[in-house]
Each structure stands twice: as C-alpha cells, then as structure tokens.
Amino acid sequence: MEDLKEKADQYKDQFMSKAASVNQGSMFFTFSNPFTKSIDDGTIFTKFTGLIYSAIAIIFLCLPFYLLYEGFDNNIFDAPFKYVFLAILFFAVFTFCCWVSFQILFNRKNQFQGLDRSRGYVATSIAANVVSTFGEILAVFWAVIGTFFSVLALIFDDASSFISLLGFEGTGSVIGDIIWFPITAFLILVFFRWAAELIVSLADVARNTRR
C-alpha cells in the first residue's frame, strides 16, 4: 500500500514538474490576450459604440431618401395642393433634423477617443453618453418640427393636424403650441442630460466608496 502511495506521489511530482515546464507564454495560452485586454481597458466598448454611432448617423442621412421614396410610391403629388405643400415642407424640415442628428452622432462618437479609461467605469461613461446623445436628437426633432408647423398653422389650418398624425401632439392651440414645443424640447434635453449625469454621479459615488 505504501509502495502504491509512493508511486502516486512520484507520478504527481512528475506531472507537476512537466506542467511547470510548459511555456505558458505560447500562442496556445495567449492568442486571445488582445481581446481580453481590450475588454479590461474598455477599448472594445468605445470602438464598438463608435461604430454603432456611425451606422446610426448614416441611417439618419438615408432616412430622407426613404421618406422621398415613400412619398412617390404613395402618389403624394396626386393629393390636393395644400397637402403636397405641407409634405414638401415636412420633408425639408425632417431632412434638416436628420442632418443635425448626423452631426450630433459624429461629434459624440469622437468623444470616445478622449475618454479617460484609467478611472474605470467605461461602460458607465458610454451609457451616459448614449442617454445624453439620443436625448439631444429627440429634442431636435421635437423642437424643430413641432415649432415650425405650429408657426405654419397660423397660415394653414391643416398644419397642426398634419403633424398630429405624426405623433407631435401639442396643446390644441396654435399660440400655445408655438410656446409648448420649444419649452418641452428644452425639458427633454434637460431630463436626458440629468439622467446621463445621474449615471455618472452614481459611478463616482461607488468609486469614492470603494476607496
């Protein structure tokens, strides 16, 4: 019995000796190191989020062309003149909002390049950036389209009902809508920025508590 135990210990020592002699710096053990390192330092998150921002920005540039296609496909020019005129104005304003949104996304995408990864909580910073960015885009569409058509409703009675069909609900009063849309757009901007700052502040509290 003792001989069997001694042989087992010998085999164990030989096995551990061979395991220790294995080169753990070889490709078998390290080929995924760049990937895991990019996760640890946050590079994969910033680069991938930047690519998503770029893709969405391109989608915003393509949206007006899709809207134009849908208009022709639904024979928009067969409608009464006032509706055709309102559709053309909506297309112009919508295109402007998409252009601004494209610029916002590219501007925010570039912020990831200067992100301080040494402080940790990279995903938190990205989440805050996403919340703030899409709040800005929503505020642009709400303010520009809502206010423009509210002013236009002073001339065309159908302007208010036209944007109501698109989900831009106002107060029901033309003068009220002219005030309503800019103010609510500003509140949307403030709310999303507050939410983004809240995310960052919670991470700061956690960081200081950990210290």
mmCIF file of C-alpha atoms in Angstrom:
data_model
loop_
_atom_site.group_PDB
_atom_site.id
_atom_site.type_symbol
_atom_site.label_atom_id
_atom_site.label_comp_id
_atom_site.label_asym_id
_atom_site.label_seq_id
_atom_site.Cartn_x
_atom_site.Cartn_y
_atom_site.Cartn_z
ATOM 1 C CA MET A 1 0.000 0.000 0.000
ATOM 2 C CA GLU A 2 2.835 2.319 0.873
ATOM 3 C CA ASP A 3 4.580 1.488 -2.412
ATOM 4 C CA LEU A 4 1.421 2.433 -4.301
ATOM 5 C CA LYS A 5 1.250 5.722 -2.434
ATOM 6 C CA GLU A 6 4.910 6.464 -3.167
ATOM 7 C CA LYS A 7 4.399 5.760 -6.873
ATOM 8 C CA ALA A 8 1.318 8.012 -6.894
ATOM 9 C CA ASP A 9 3.376 10.799 -5.294
ATOM 10 C CA GLN A 10 6.142 10.281 -7.848
ATOM 11 C CA TYR A 11 3.686 10.500 -10.742
ATOM 12 C CA LYS A 12 2.172 13.572 -9.172
ATOM 13 C CA ASP A 13 5.573 15.254 -8.817
ATOM 14 C CA GLN A 14 6.468 14.348 -12.408
ATOM 15 C CA PHE A 15 3.171 15.712 -13.669
ATOM 16 C CA MET A 16 3.545 18.988 -11.739
ATOM 17 C CA SER A 17 7.136 19.293 -12.920
ATOM 18 C CA LYS A 18 6.106 18.906 -16.555
ATOM 19 C CA ALA A 19 3.187 21.316 -16.093
ATOM 20 C CA ALA A 20 5.547 23.905 -14.627
ATOM 21 C CA SER A 21 7.910 23.488 -17.553
ATOM 22 C CA VAL A 22 5.179 24.254 -20.099
ATOM 23 C CA ASN A 23 5.680 27.610 -21.763
ATOM 24 C CA GLN A 24 2.519 29.498 -20.776
ATOM 25 C CA GLY A 25 3.545 32.385 -22.961
ATOM 26 C CA SER A 26 2.970 30.319 -26.094
ATOM 27 C CA MET A 27 0.199 31.016 -28.611
ATOM 28 C CA PHE A 28 -1.899 28.201 -27.114
ATOM 29 C CA PHE A 29 -2.329 30.225 -23.916
ATOM 30 C CA THR A 30 -2.151 33.801 -25.167
ATOM 31 C CA PHE A 31 -3.802 34.157 -28.589
ATOM 32 C CA SER A 32 -6.919 35.739 -27.031
ATOM 33 C CA ASN A 33 -4.958 38.218 -24.905
ATOM 34 C CA PRO A 34 -5.608 41.207 -27.208
ATOM 35 C CA PHE A 35 -9.342 40.557 -26.956
ATOM 36 C CA THR A 36 -9.394 40.222 -23.158
ATOM 37 C CA LYS A 37 -7.117 43.231 -22.812
ATOM 38 C CA SER A 38 -9.468 45.332 -24.949
ATOM 39 C CA ILE A 39 -12.309 44.352 -22.592
ATOM 40 C CA ASP A 40 -10.279 45.235 -19.485
ATOM 41 C CA ASP A 41 -9.177 48.665 -20.749
ATOM 42 C CA GLY A 42 -12.555 49.421 -22.364
ATOM 43 C CA THR A 43 -11.247 49.759 -25.912
ATOM 44 C CA ILE A 44 -13.716 47.241 -27.318
ATOM 45 C CA PHE A 45 -16.640 49.157 -25.824
ATOM 46 C CA THR A 46 -15.586 52.572 -27.091
ATOM 47 C CA LYS A 47 -14.727 51.318 -30.580
ATOM 48 C CA PHE A 48 -17.872 49.222 -30.969
ATOM 49 C CA THR A 49 -20.105 52.025 -29.668
ATOM 50 C CA GLY A 50 -18.366 54.410 -32.061
ATOM 51 C CA LEU A 51 -19.170 52.053 -34.943
ATOM 52 C CA ILE A 52 -22.812 51.899 -33.829
ATOM 53 C CA TYR A 53 -22.949 55.708 -33.717
ATOM 54 C CA SER A 54 -21.501 55.859 -37.235
ATOM 55 C CA ALA A 55 -24.048 53.335 -38.511
ATOM 56 C CA ILE A 56 -26.966 55.228 -36.947
ATOM 57 C CA ALA A 57 -25.597 58.511 -38.314
ATOM 58 C CA ILE A 58 -25.584 57.027 -41.828
ATOM 59 C CA ILE A 59 -29.150 55.793 -41.290
ATOM 60 C CA PHE A 60 -30.183 59.352 -40.448
ATOM 61 C CA LEU A 61 -28.656 60.529 -43.727
ATOM 62 C CA CYS A 62 -30.586 57.838 -45.611
ATOM 63 C CA LEU A 63 -33.941 58.471 -43.920
ATOM 64 C CA PRO A 64 -34.873 61.496 -46.088
ATOM 65 C CA PHE A 65 -34.307 59.430 -49.234
ATOM 66 C CA TYR A 66 -36.522 56.682 -47.841
ATOM 67 C CA LEU A 67 -39.189 59.273 -46.996
ATOM 68 C CA LEU A 68 -38.937 60.635 -50.526
ATOM 69 C CA TYR A 69 -39.341 57.143 -51.947
ATOM 70 C CA GLU A 70 -42.429 56.514 -49.804
ATOM 71 C CA GLY A 71 -43.907 59.805 -50.955
ATOM 72 C CA PHE A 72 -43.538 58.927 -54.624
ATOM 73 C CA ASP A 73 -44.684 55.360 -54.016
ATOM 74 C CA ASN A 74 -47.895 56.639 -52.382
ATOM 75 C CA ASN A 75 -48.515 59.162 -55.188
ATOM 76 C CA ILE A 76 -48.177 62.154 -52.909
ATOM 77 C CA PHE A 77 -48.468 64.576 -55.819
ATOM 78 C CA ASP A 78 -51.984 63.312 -56.558
ATOM 79 C CA ALA A 79 -53.167 64.818 -53.274
ATOM 80 C CA PRO A 80 -54.643 68.338 -53.010
ATOM 81 C CA PHE A 81 -52.107 71.146 -53.354
ATOM 82 C CA LYS A 82 -52.103 72.188 -49.691
ATOM 83 C CA TYR A 83 -51.211 68.651 -48.576
ATOM 84 C CA VAL A 84 -48.491 68.410 -51.190
ATOM 85 C CA PHE A 85 -47.114 71.743 -49.990
ATOM 86 C CA LEU A 86 -47.187 70.612 -46.349
ATOM 87 C CA ALA A 87 -45.500 67.324 -47.289
ATOM 88 C CA ILE A 88 -42.712 69.180 -49.101
ATOM 89 C CA LEU A 89 -42.179 71.462 -46.101
ATOM 90 C CA PHE A 90 -42.177 68.478 -43.762
ATOM 91 C CA PHE A 91 -39.595 66.767 -45.952
ATOM 92 C CA ALA A 92 -37.353 69.840 -45.828
ATOM 93 C CA VAL A 93 -37.616 70.200 -42.044
ATOM 94 C CA PHE A 94 -37.227 66.460 -41.484
ATOM 95 C CA THR A 95 -34.115 66.422 -43.674
ATOM 96 C CA PHE A 96 -32.646 69.290 -41.646
ATOM 97 C CA CYS A 97 -33.282 67.394 -38.387
ATOM 98 C CA CYS A 98 -31.658 64.259 -39.805
ATOM 99 C CA TRP A 99 -28.640 66.301 -40.865
ATOM 100 C CA VAL A 100 -28.292 67.815 -37.378
ATOM 101 C CA SER A 101 -28.685 64.355 -35.824
ATOM 102 C CA PHE A 102 -25.946 63.046 -38.108
ATOM 103 C CA GLN A 103 -23.618 65.786 -36.878
ATOM 104 C CA ILE A 104 -24.527 65.162 -33.218
ATOM 105 C CA LEU A 105 -23.732 61.447 -33.530
ATOM 106 C CA PHE A 106 -20.375 62.063 -35.174
ATOM 107 C CA ASN A 107 -19.489 64.694 -32.600
ATOM 108 C CA ARG A 108 -20.356 62.380 -29.713
ATOM 109 C CA LYS A 109 -18.573 59.471 -31.381
ATOM 110 C CA ASN A 110 -15.354 61.477 -31.346
ATOM 111 C CA GLN A 111 -15.722 61.993 -27.585
ATOM 112 C CA PHE A 112 -14.936 58.309 -27.055
ATOM 113 C CA GLN A 113 -11.408 58.882 -28.344
ATOM 114 C CA GLY A 114 -10.632 61.157 -25.394
ATOM 115 C CA LEU A 115 -12.387 59.015 -22.799
ATOM 116 C CA ASP A 116 -10.295 58.535 -19.656
ATOM 117 C CA ARG A 117 -10.228 54.736 -19.292
ATOM 118 C CA SER A 118 -7.812 54.793 -16.356
ATOM 119 C CA ARG A 119 -10.591 55.832 -13.940
ATOM 120 C CA GLY A 120 -12.646 52.714 -14.687
ATOM 121 C CA TYR A 121 -16.398 52.525 -15.235
ATOM 122 C CA VAL A 122 -16.005 52.808 -19.008
ATOM 123 C CA ALA A 123 -19.380 51.177 -19.676
ATOM 124 C CA THR A 124 -20.996 53.711 -17.329
ATOM 125 C CA SER A 125 -19.494 56.621 -19.273
ATOM 126 C CA ILE A 126 -20.700 55.085 -22.538
ATOM 127 C CA ALA A 127 -24.216 54.556 -21.163
ATOM 128 C CA ALA A 128 -24.337 58.189 -20.030
ATOM 129 C CA ASN A 129 -23.148 59.321 -23.453
ATOM 130 C CA VAL A 130 -25.827 57.239 -25.198
ATOM 131 C CA VAL A 131 -28.609 58.623 -22.980
ATOM 132 C CA SER A 132 -27.469 62.214 -23.467
ATOM 133 C CA THR A 133 -26.937 61.858 -27.227
ATOM 134 C CA PHE A 134 -30.326 60.398 -28.051
ATOM 135 C CA GLY A 135 -31.983 62.933 -25.768
ATOM 136 C CA GLU A 136 -30.382 65.670 -27.855
ATOM 137 C CA ILE A 137 -31.612 64.055 -31.080
ATOM 138 C CA LEU A 138 -35.156 63.693 -29.728
ATOM 139 C CA ALA A 139 -35.141 67.321 -28.589
ATOM 140 C CA VAL A 140 -34.027 68.489 -32.049
ATOM 141 C CA PHE A 141 -36.864 66.682 -33.838
ATOM 142 C CA TRP A 142 -39.451 67.757 -31.264
ATOM 143 C CA ALA A 143 -38.383 71.411 -31.241
ATOM 144 C CA VAL A 144 -37.757 71.984 -34.944
ATOM 145 C CA ILE A 145 -40.680 70.066 -36.466
ATOM 146 C CA GLY A 146 -43.163 70.961 -33.723
ATOM 147 C CA THR A 147 -42.338 74.670 -33.621
ATOM 148 C CA PHE A 148 -42.087 75.051 -37.407
ATOM 149 C CA PHE A 149 -45.501 73.533 -38.074
ATOM 150 C CA SER A 150 -47.038 75.384 -35.136
ATOM 151 C CA VAL A 151 -45.950 78.658 -36.727
ATOM 152 C CA LEU A 152 -47.146 77.377 -40.097
ATOM 153 C CA ALA A 153 -50.551 76.652 -38.537
ATOM 154 C CA LEU A 154 -51.043 80.423 -38.301
ATOM 155 C CA ILE A 155 -51.359 80.330 -42.091
ATOM 156 C CA PHE A 156 -52.552 76.780 -42.825
ATOM 157 C CA ASP A 157 -55.219 75.310 -40.569
ATOM 158 C CA ASP A 158 -54.223 71.779 -41.577
ATOM 159 C CA ALA A 159 -50.607 72.142 -40.374
ATOM 160 C CA SER A 160 -51.441 71.196 -36.783
ATOM 161 C CA SER A 161 -53.479 68.141 -37.750
ATOM 162 C CA PHE A 162 -50.731 67.149 -40.199
ATOM 163 C CA ILE A 163 -48.074 66.817 -37.501
ATOM 164 C CA SER A 164 -50.579 65.355 -35.019
ATOM 165 C CA LEU A 165 -50.829 62.392 -37.362
ATOM 166 C CA LEU A 166 -47.044 62.009 -36.954
ATOM 167 C CA GLY A 167 -47.243 61.950 -33.155
ATOM 168 C CA PHE A 168 -46.373 65.596 -32.465
ATOM 169 C CA GLU A 169 -49.229 66.392 -30.116
ATOM 170 C CA GLY A 170 -49.471 69.934 -28.848
ATOM 171 C CA THR A 171 -51.900 71.842 -26.662
ATOM 172 C CA GLY A 172 -54.610 72.217 -29.298
ATOM 173 C CA SER A 173 -53.984 75.946 -29.552
ATOM 174 C CA VAL A 174 -51.753 77.418 -32.254
ATOM 175 C CA ILE A 175 -50.259 80.060 -29.970
ATOM 176 C CA GLY A 176 -49.962 77.513 -27.193
ATOM 177 C CA ASP A 177 -48.120 75.088 -29.464
ATOM 178 C CA ILE A 178 -45.621 77.763 -30.508
ATOM 179 C CA ILE A 179 -44.690 78.045 -26.826
ATOM 180 C CA TRP A 180 -45.235 74.354 -25.970
ATOM 181 C CA PHE A 181 -42.834 72.707 -28.387
ATOM 182 C CA PRO A 182 -39.680 74.774 -27.632
ATOM 183 C CA ILE A 183 -40.235 74.530 -23.873
ATOM 184 C CA THR A 184 -40.909 70.782 -23.863
ATOM 185 C CA ALA A 185 -37.938 70.224 -26.184
ATOM 186 C CA PHE A 186 -35.737 72.061 -23.683
ATOM 187 C CA LEU A 187 -37.183 69.964 -20.846
ATOM 188 C CA ILE A 188 -36.464 66.788 -22.834
ATOM 189 C CA LEU A 189 -32.887 67.973 -23.261
ATOM 190 C CA VAL A 190 -32.555 68.741 -19.556
ATOM 191 C CA PHE A 191 -34.127 65.443 -18.480
ATOM 192 C CA PHE A 192 -31.864 63.273 -20.633
ATOM 193 C CA ARG A 193 -28.788 65.261 -19.601
ATOM 194 C CA TRP A 194 -29.831 64.912 -15.946
ATOM 195 C CA ALA A 195 -30.254 61.151 -16.427
ATOM 196 C CA ALA A 196 -26.797 60.942 -18.035
ATOM 197 C CA GLU A 197 -25.201 62.938 -15.212
ATOM 198 C CA LEU A 198 -27.021 60.790 -12.653
ATOM 199 C CA ILE A 199 -25.471 57.669 -14.152
ATOM 200 C CA VAL A 200 -22.001 59.222 -13.935
ATOM 201 C CA SER A 201 -22.544 60.535 -10.406
ATOM 202 C CA LEU A 202 -23.618 57.100 -9.153
ATOM 203 C CA ALA A 203 -20.402 55.680 -10.585
ATOM 204 C CA ASP A 204 -18.420 58.430 -8.816
ATOM 205 C CA VAL A 205 -20.127 57.602 -5.525
ATOM 206 C CA ALA A 206 -19.280 53.921 -5.994
ATOM 207 C CA ARG A 207 -15.678 54.809 -6.842
ATOM 208 C CA ASN A 208 -15.257 57.014 -3.761
ATOM 209 C CA THR A 209 -16.934 54.413 -1.533
ATOM 210 C CA ARG A 210 -14.549 51.738 -2.792
ATOM 211 C CA ARG A 211 -11.601 53.895 -1.777
#
